[in-house]
Amino acid sequence: MVLKMENVSLRRGNRWILNNINWQIEKGDHWALLGLNGSGKTLILNLLNAYTFPTKGEINVLGMQFGKTYLAERLRQQIGFVSSAIQQKIHSGDNAFEVVLSGAFASIGLYEKPSEEMREKAISLLEELGCNEYANRNYETLSQGERQRVLIARALMGEPSLLILDEPTNGLDFIAREKLLESIEKLAKKPEAPTMIFVTHHVEEILPVFDKTLLLKEGEVFASGDTRSMINTHQLTHFFELPVEVNWKQERPFLAKVEEAEIDR
Ligand SMILES: Nc1ncnc2c1ncn2[C@@H]1O[C@H](COP(=O)(O)OP(=O)(O)O)[C@@H](O)[C@H]1O
Ligand SMILES: [Mg+2]
């Protein structure tokens, strides 16, 4: 078991911003987490990284029960996390190689001397993610797509059991997005791949390797299960409260808004 959330709720002020979340991830399952902006996706990730604590409910991540055996640092060393919050914290003067190396210490910036083994690992990850050409360039001079690749390589340095990608394609043009998705797919298909959670608000980005999907709506689980039973015309029409049609092409779903009568509730 990689993750178990049981009746997890989160309150801020007098508002429940997450409500009764139940989610179970088995080892080797790759999940898509789909929801509109503001639906609570990042809140859930912050809970499972122990940056935030639930107001109610139980969370168990990688065998660590929050509040019991749980140690935030030990937990985070086993989770690779790519998010815009991390992206913003990267020291702008560090080059891509240093950013990747820092992942070995789960730190932002390099404070300890990396071993030769770590350096070799960083080089091979940079290669795997296609970052060789700009390994020595300052992070701040990289394009958005290049930055995301570097952050994924960084997240893999610690050989995480769980890799979380929070909207990794944000701000990418079509070509850069498709290329990044291709790399993510390749990564997920490797037998030694960590369990992955891919967070997005774009249906089209759900790759075939993400065979489970959780639909999150206004802080609640709308539905979760096999991607094909989540991502279809009927389910998404209800989810978006808007008549939409899902068309599959090359095992990927494409969403279109359609003109139609009332949604049948
Ligand atoms: N500390 C907080 N206090 C009150 N509301 C918050 C707080 N943090 C997040 N929210 C609200 O929770 C909702 C979900 O946010 P978020 O998880 O970032 O959404 P997503 O990642 O799906 O776009 C948003 O409406 C946001 O305004
Ligand atoms: Mg978010």
Short mmCIF file of C-alpha atoms and ligand atoms in Angstrom, two decimals:
data_model
loop_
_atom_site.label_atom_id
_atom_site.label_comp_id
_atom_site.label_asym_id
_atom_site.label_seq_id
_atom_site.Cartn_x
_atom_site.Cartn_y
_atom_site.Cartn_z
CA MET A 1 0.00 0.00 0.00
CA VAL A 2 1.40 3.37 -1.04
CA LEU A 3 -1.38 5.63 0.17
CA LYS A 4 -4.48 5.29 2.25
CA MET A 5 -6.64 8.30 3.05
CA GLU A 6 -9.69 7.58 5.16
CA ASN A 7 -12.42 10.16 5.61
CA VAL A 8 -9.91 12.97 5.41
CA SER A 9 -11.26 16.49 5.81
CA LEU A 10 -9.54 19.84 6.07
CA ARG A 11 -11.03 23.00 7.50
CA ARG A 12 -9.76 26.54 7.12
CA GLY A 13 -11.64 29.18 9.08
CA ASN A 14 -15.24 28.08 8.94
CA ARG A 15 -14.91 26.43 5.53
CA TRP A 16 -14.26 22.78 4.79
CA ILE A 17 -11.87 22.93 1.88
CA LEU A 18 -11.53 19.14 1.67
CA ASN A 19 -14.38 16.88 2.59
CA ASN A 20 -14.31 13.21 3.43
CA ILE A 21 -11.58 12.15 1.03
CA ASN A 22 -11.08 8.41 0.62
CA TRP A 23 -8.26 7.30 -1.63
CA GLN A 24 -6.24 4.14 -1.76
CA ILE A 25 -3.19 3.66 -3.96
CA GLU A 26 -1.60 0.26 -4.38
CA LYS A 27 2.05 -0.15 -5.27
CA GLY A 28 2.61 -0.03 -9.01
CA ASP A 29 -0.67 1.74 -9.85
CA HIS A 30 -0.21 5.03 -11.61
CA TRP A 31 -2.95 7.56 -10.89
CA ALA A 32 -4.24 10.67 -12.57
CA LEU A 33 -5.79 13.24 -10.25
CA LEU A 34 -8.18 15.37 -12.29
CA GLY A 35 -10.04 18.44 -11.11
CA LEU A 36 -10.75 22.01 -12.09
CA ASN A 37 -8.70 24.90 -10.72
CA GLY A 38 -9.37 25.30 -7.03
CA SER A 39 -10.88 21.83 -6.60
CA GLY A 40 -8.29 20.95 -3.91
CA LYS A 41 -5.71 18.91 -5.82
CA THR A 42 -2.69 20.67 -4.37
CA LEU A 43 -4.26 20.56 -0.90
CA ILE A 44 -4.38 16.77 -1.13
CA LEU A 45 -0.74 16.64 -2.21
CA ASN A 46 0.26 18.89 0.67
CA LEU A 47 -1.48 16.49 3.03
CA LEU A 48 0.31 13.47 1.75
CA ASN A 49 3.66 15.27 1.87
CA ALA A 50 2.86 16.25 5.46
CA TYR A 51 3.08 19.96 4.72
CA THR A 52 -0.48 20.22 6.03
CA PHE A 53 -2.32 18.11 8.60
CA PRO A 54 -5.90 16.94 8.25
CA THR A 55 -8.56 18.36 10.54
CA LYS A 56 -10.22 14.93 10.52
CA GLY A 57 -9.43 11.48 9.20
CA GLU A 58 -6.50 9.12 8.84
CA ILE A 59 -3.60 9.24 6.41
CA ASN A 60 -1.09 6.50 5.82
CA VAL A 61 1.65 7.10 3.27
CA LEU A 62 4.25 4.43 2.48
CA GLY A 63 3.46 2.58 5.66
CA MET A 64 3.78 5.67 7.85
CA GLN A 65 0.71 6.53 9.82
CA PHE A 66 0.52 10.27 10.38
CA GLY A 67 0.86 11.22 13.99
CA LYS A 68 2.27 7.79 14.93
CA THR A 69 5.45 6.36 13.38
CA TYR A 70 5.46 9.24 11.01
CA LEU A 71 8.47 11.48 10.49
CA ALA A 72 8.05 14.27 7.95
CA GLU A 73 11.64 14.18 6.79
CA ARG A 74 11.85 10.44 6.41
CA LEU A 75 8.58 10.49 4.52
CA ARG A 76 9.66 13.23 2.14
CA GLN A 77 12.84 11.38 1.29
CA GLN A 78 10.67 8.68 -0.19
CA ILE A 79 8.47 11.04 -2.17
CA GLY A 80 9.58 12.81 -5.32
CA PHE A 81 7.57 15.99 -5.72
CA VAL A 82 7.47 18.28 -8.74
CA SER A 83 5.35 21.38 -8.28
CA SER A 84 5.32 25.07 -9.01
CA ALA A 85 5.97 25.77 -5.31
CA ILE A 86 9.26 23.84 -5.54
CA GLN A 87 10.07 25.41 -8.86
CA GLN A 88 9.81 28.87 -7.32
CA LYS A 89 12.17 27.94 -4.51
CA ILE A 90 15.05 26.75 -6.70
CA HIS A 91 18.08 29.00 -6.31
CA SER A 92 18.34 30.86 -9.56
CA GLY A 93 22.15 30.71 -9.68
CA ASP A 94 22.31 26.90 -9.55
CA ASN A 95 22.87 25.07 -12.78
CA ALA A 96 20.71 22.16 -13.91
CA PHE A 97 23.26 19.59 -12.71
CA GLU A 98 23.34 21.11 -9.22
CA VAL A 99 19.56 21.26 -9.05
CA VAL A 100 19.37 17.55 -9.89
CA LEU A 101 22.12 16.71 -7.36
CA SER A 102 20.29 18.56 -4.59
CA GLY A 103 17.56 15.94 -4.93
CA ALA A 104 19.89 13.40 -3.31
CA PHE A 105 19.62 15.40 -0.08
CA ALA A 106 15.97 16.34 -0.52
CA SER A 107 17.13 19.94 -0.16
CA ILE A 108 16.75 23.08 -2.21
CA GLY A 109 20.32 24.04 -3.03
CA LEU A 110 23.48 22.03 -2.36
CA TYR A 111 24.87 22.15 1.17
CA GLU A 112 26.63 18.82 1.36
CA LYS A 113 29.33 17.45 -0.85
CA PRO A 114 27.82 14.93 -3.23
CA SER A 115 29.57 11.58 -3.65
CA GLU A 116 30.94 10.38 -6.96
CA GLU A 117 28.08 7.91 -7.11
CA MET A 118 25.55 10.73 -6.76
CA ARG A 119 27.24 12.69 -9.51
CA GLU A 120 27.06 9.71 -11.82
CA LYS A 121 23.44 9.17 -10.97
CA ALA A 122 22.62 12.83 -11.68
CA ILE A 123 24.36 12.59 -15.05
CA SER A 124 22.41 9.50 -16.00
CA LEU A 125 19.10 11.07 -14.93
CA LEU A 126 19.86 14.23 -16.90
CA GLU A 127 20.47 11.99 -19.86
CA GLU A 128 17.33 9.98 -19.28
CA LEU A 129 15.20 13.13 -19.17
CA GLY A 130 16.94 14.57 -22.22
CA CYS A 131 18.63 17.45 -20.36
CA ASN A 132 22.24 16.81 -21.41
CA GLU A 133 22.56 19.88 -23.59
CA TYR A 134 21.77 22.29 -20.80
CA ALA A 135 23.17 20.45 -17.79
CA ASN A 136 25.61 23.28 -17.11
CA ARG A 137 23.24 26.15 -17.70
CA ASN A 138 21.75 28.25 -14.93
CA TYR A 139 18.31 27.06 -13.99
CA GLU A 140 16.88 30.55 -14.48
CA THR A 141 17.94 30.58 -18.13
CA LEU A 142 16.00 27.40 -18.93
CA SER A 143 12.65 27.28 -20.68
CA GLN A 144 9.63 26.07 -18.75
CA GLY A 145 9.77 22.65 -20.41
CA GLU A 146 13.48 22.30 -19.63
CA ARG A 147 12.90 23.33 -16.02
CA GLN A 148 10.24 20.67 -15.58
CA ARG A 149 12.57 17.99 -16.91
CA VAL A 150 15.28 19.08 -14.52
CA LEU A 151 12.81 19.01 -11.62
CA ILE A 152 11.68 15.51 -12.53
CA ALA A 153 15.31 14.34 -12.66
CA ARG A 154 15.84 16.03 -9.27
CA ALA A 155 12.80 14.25 -7.84
CA LEU A 156 14.17 10.90 -9.01
CA MET A 157 17.60 11.39 -7.38
CA GLY A 158 16.38 10.04 -4.06
CA GLU A 159 14.91 6.91 -5.70
CA PRO A 160 11.44 7.73 -4.39
CA SER A 161 8.74 5.10 -3.94
CA LEU A 162 6.18 7.69 -4.96
CA LEU A 163 6.57 10.38 -7.61
CA ILE A 164 4.07 13.24 -7.67
CA LEU A 165 3.80 15.58 -10.62
CA ASP A 166 1.56 18.57 -9.87
CA GLU A 167 0.47 20.10 -13.19
CA PRO A 168 3.88 19.57 -14.78
CA THR A 169 2.72 20.77 -18.20
CA ASN A 170 1.61 24.22 -17.03
CA GLY A 171 2.80 26.94 -19.35
CA LEU A 172 4.10 24.57 -22.01
CA ASP A 173 3.32 24.91 -25.71
CA PHE A 174 1.86 21.93 -27.56
CA ILE A 175 5.17 20.46 -28.71
CA ALA A 176 6.90 20.89 -25.35
CA ARG A 177 3.89 19.39 -23.60
CA GLU A 178 3.73 16.34 -25.83
CA LYS A 179 7.46 15.76 -25.49
CA LEU A 180 7.30 16.02 -21.73
CA LEU A 181 4.33 13.64 -21.64
CA GLU A 182 6.33 11.22 -23.76
CA SER A 183 9.17 11.28 -21.23
CA ILE A 184 6.74 10.80 -18.35
CA GLU A 185 5.18 7.83 -20.10
CA LYS A 186 8.57 6.24 -20.72
CA LEU A 187 9.46 6.73 -17.08
CA ALA A 188 6.19 5.24 -15.82
CA LYS A 189 6.58 2.17 -18.01
CA LYS A 190 9.91 1.15 -16.53
CA PRO A 191 9.56 -1.89 -14.28
CA GLU A 192 11.45 -0.15 -11.46
CA ALA A 193 9.37 3.04 -11.79
CA PRO A 194 8.02 4.62 -8.62
CA THR A 195 4.25 4.70 -8.20
CA MET A 196 3.15 7.92 -9.88
CA ILE A 197 0.46 10.53 -9.32
CA PHE A 198 -0.09 12.87 -12.25
CA VAL A 199 -2.13 15.93 -11.38
CA THR A 200 -3.86 17.89 -14.09
CA HIS A 201 -6.96 19.82 -15.10
CA HIS A 202 -6.58 18.70 -18.72
CA VAL A 203 -8.29 15.43 -19.64
CA GLU A 204 -6.10 15.04 -22.76
CA GLU A 205 -2.99 14.72 -20.63
CA ILE A 206 -4.08 11.45 -19.06
CA LEU A 207 -1.69 8.98 -20.65
CA PRO A 208 -2.50 5.26 -21.00
CA VAL A 209 -0.04 4.40 -18.19
CA PHE A 210 -2.32 6.25 -15.76
CA ASP A 211 -4.86 3.51 -15.57
CA LYS A 212 -6.54 4.83 -12.43
CA THR A 213 -8.15 8.25 -12.08
CA LEU A 214 -9.60 10.21 -9.20
CA LEU A 215 -12.06 12.95 -10.12
CA LEU A 216 -11.95 15.73 -7.54
CA LYS A 217 -14.68 18.33 -7.41
CA GLU A 218 -15.00 21.18 -4.93
CA GLY A 219 -12.93 19.42 -2.31
CA GLU A 220 -14.73 16.10 -2.63
CA VAL A 221 -14.07 12.85 -4.46
CA PHE A 222 -16.63 12.84 -7.26
CA ALA A 223 -15.57 9.33 -8.33
CA SER A 224 -12.44 7.21 -8.57
CA GLY A 225 -11.42 3.98 -10.26
CA ASP A 226 -10.30 2.68 -13.65
CA THR A 227 -9.53 5.57 -15.97
CA ARG A 228 -11.83 4.25 -18.70
CA SER A 229 -14.77 4.22 -16.34
CA MET A 230 -13.98 7.76 -15.10
CA ILE A 231 -13.05 9.44 -18.36
CA ASN A 232 -16.10 8.96 -20.53
CA THR A 233 -18.90 11.09 -21.92
CA HIS A 234 -21.43 10.20 -19.26
CA GLN A 235 -19.21 10.55 -16.21
CA LEU A 236 -17.54 13.82 -17.31
CA THR A 237 -20.82 15.42 -18.38
CA HIS A 238 -21.92 15.01 -14.78
CA PHE A 239 -18.54 15.94 -13.40
CA PHE A 240 -18.36 19.23 -15.30
CA GLU A 241 -22.13 19.79 -15.22
CA LEU A 242 -21.79 20.58 -18.87
CA PRO A 243 -22.54 18.40 -21.89
CA VAL A 244 -19.18 17.11 -23.10
CA GLU A 245 -18.06 14.28 -25.28
CA VAL A 246 -14.97 12.15 -24.79
CA ASN A 247 -13.26 10.70 -27.84
CA TRP A 248 -10.35 8.29 -27.56
CA LYS A 249 -7.54 8.48 -30.06
CA GLN A 250 -4.39 6.42 -29.72
CA GLU A 251 -5.48 5.48 -26.24
CA ARG A 252 -5.77 9.09 -25.15
CA PRO A 253 -9.01 10.87 -24.26
CA PHE A 254 -10.00 14.13 -25.95
CA LEU A 255 -12.70 16.34 -24.56
CA ALA A 256 -15.15 18.46 -26.52
CA LYS A 257 -18.06 20.54 -25.36
CA VAL A 258 -21.23 19.58 -27.20
CA GLU A 259 -24.53 21.28 -27.75
CA GLU A 260 -27.15 19.24 -26.02
CA ALA A 261 -30.20 19.41 -23.88
CA GLU A 262 -30.28 19.25 -20.09
CA ILE A 263 -27.90 16.96 -18.32
CA ASP A 264 -29.81 13.92 -17.19
CA ARG A 265 -29.27 13.74 -13.46
N1 LIG B 1 -5.03 28.20 3.77
C1 LIG B 1 -6.18 28.26 3.09
N2 LIG B 1 -7.26 28.90 3.62
C2 LIG B 1 -8.42 28.96 2.94
N3 LIG B 1 -8.60 28.42 1.74
C3 LIG B 1 -7.59 27.79 1.16
C4 LIG B 1 -6.32 27.66 1.80
N4 LIG B 1 -5.50 26.97 0.98
C5 LIG B 1 -6.23 26.67 -0.11
N5 LIG B 1 -7.47 27.16 -0.01
C6 LIG B 1 -8.55 27.03 -1.01
O1 LIG B 1 -8.74 25.67 -1.29
C7 LIG B 1 -9.14 25.50 -2.65
C8 LIG B 1 -8.31 24.42 -3.30
O2 LIG B 1 -7.01 24.87 -3.59
P1 LIG B 1 -5.93 24.01 -4.39
O3 LIG B 1 -5.71 22.71 -3.71
O4 LIG B 1 -4.76 24.87 -4.57
O5 LIG B 1 -6.64 23.75 -5.78
P2 LIG B 1 -6.07 23.08 -7.11
O6 LIG B 1 -4.68 22.62 -6.86
O7 LIG B 1 -7.02 21.97 -7.42
O8 LIG B 1 -6.16 24.14 -8.17
C9 LIG B 1 -9.03 26.86 -3.29
O9 LIG B 1 -10.33 27.37 -3.41
C10 LIG B 1 -8.21 27.67 -2.34
O10 LIG B 1 -8.58 29.01 -2.37
MG MG B 2 -2.89 23.11 -7.72
#
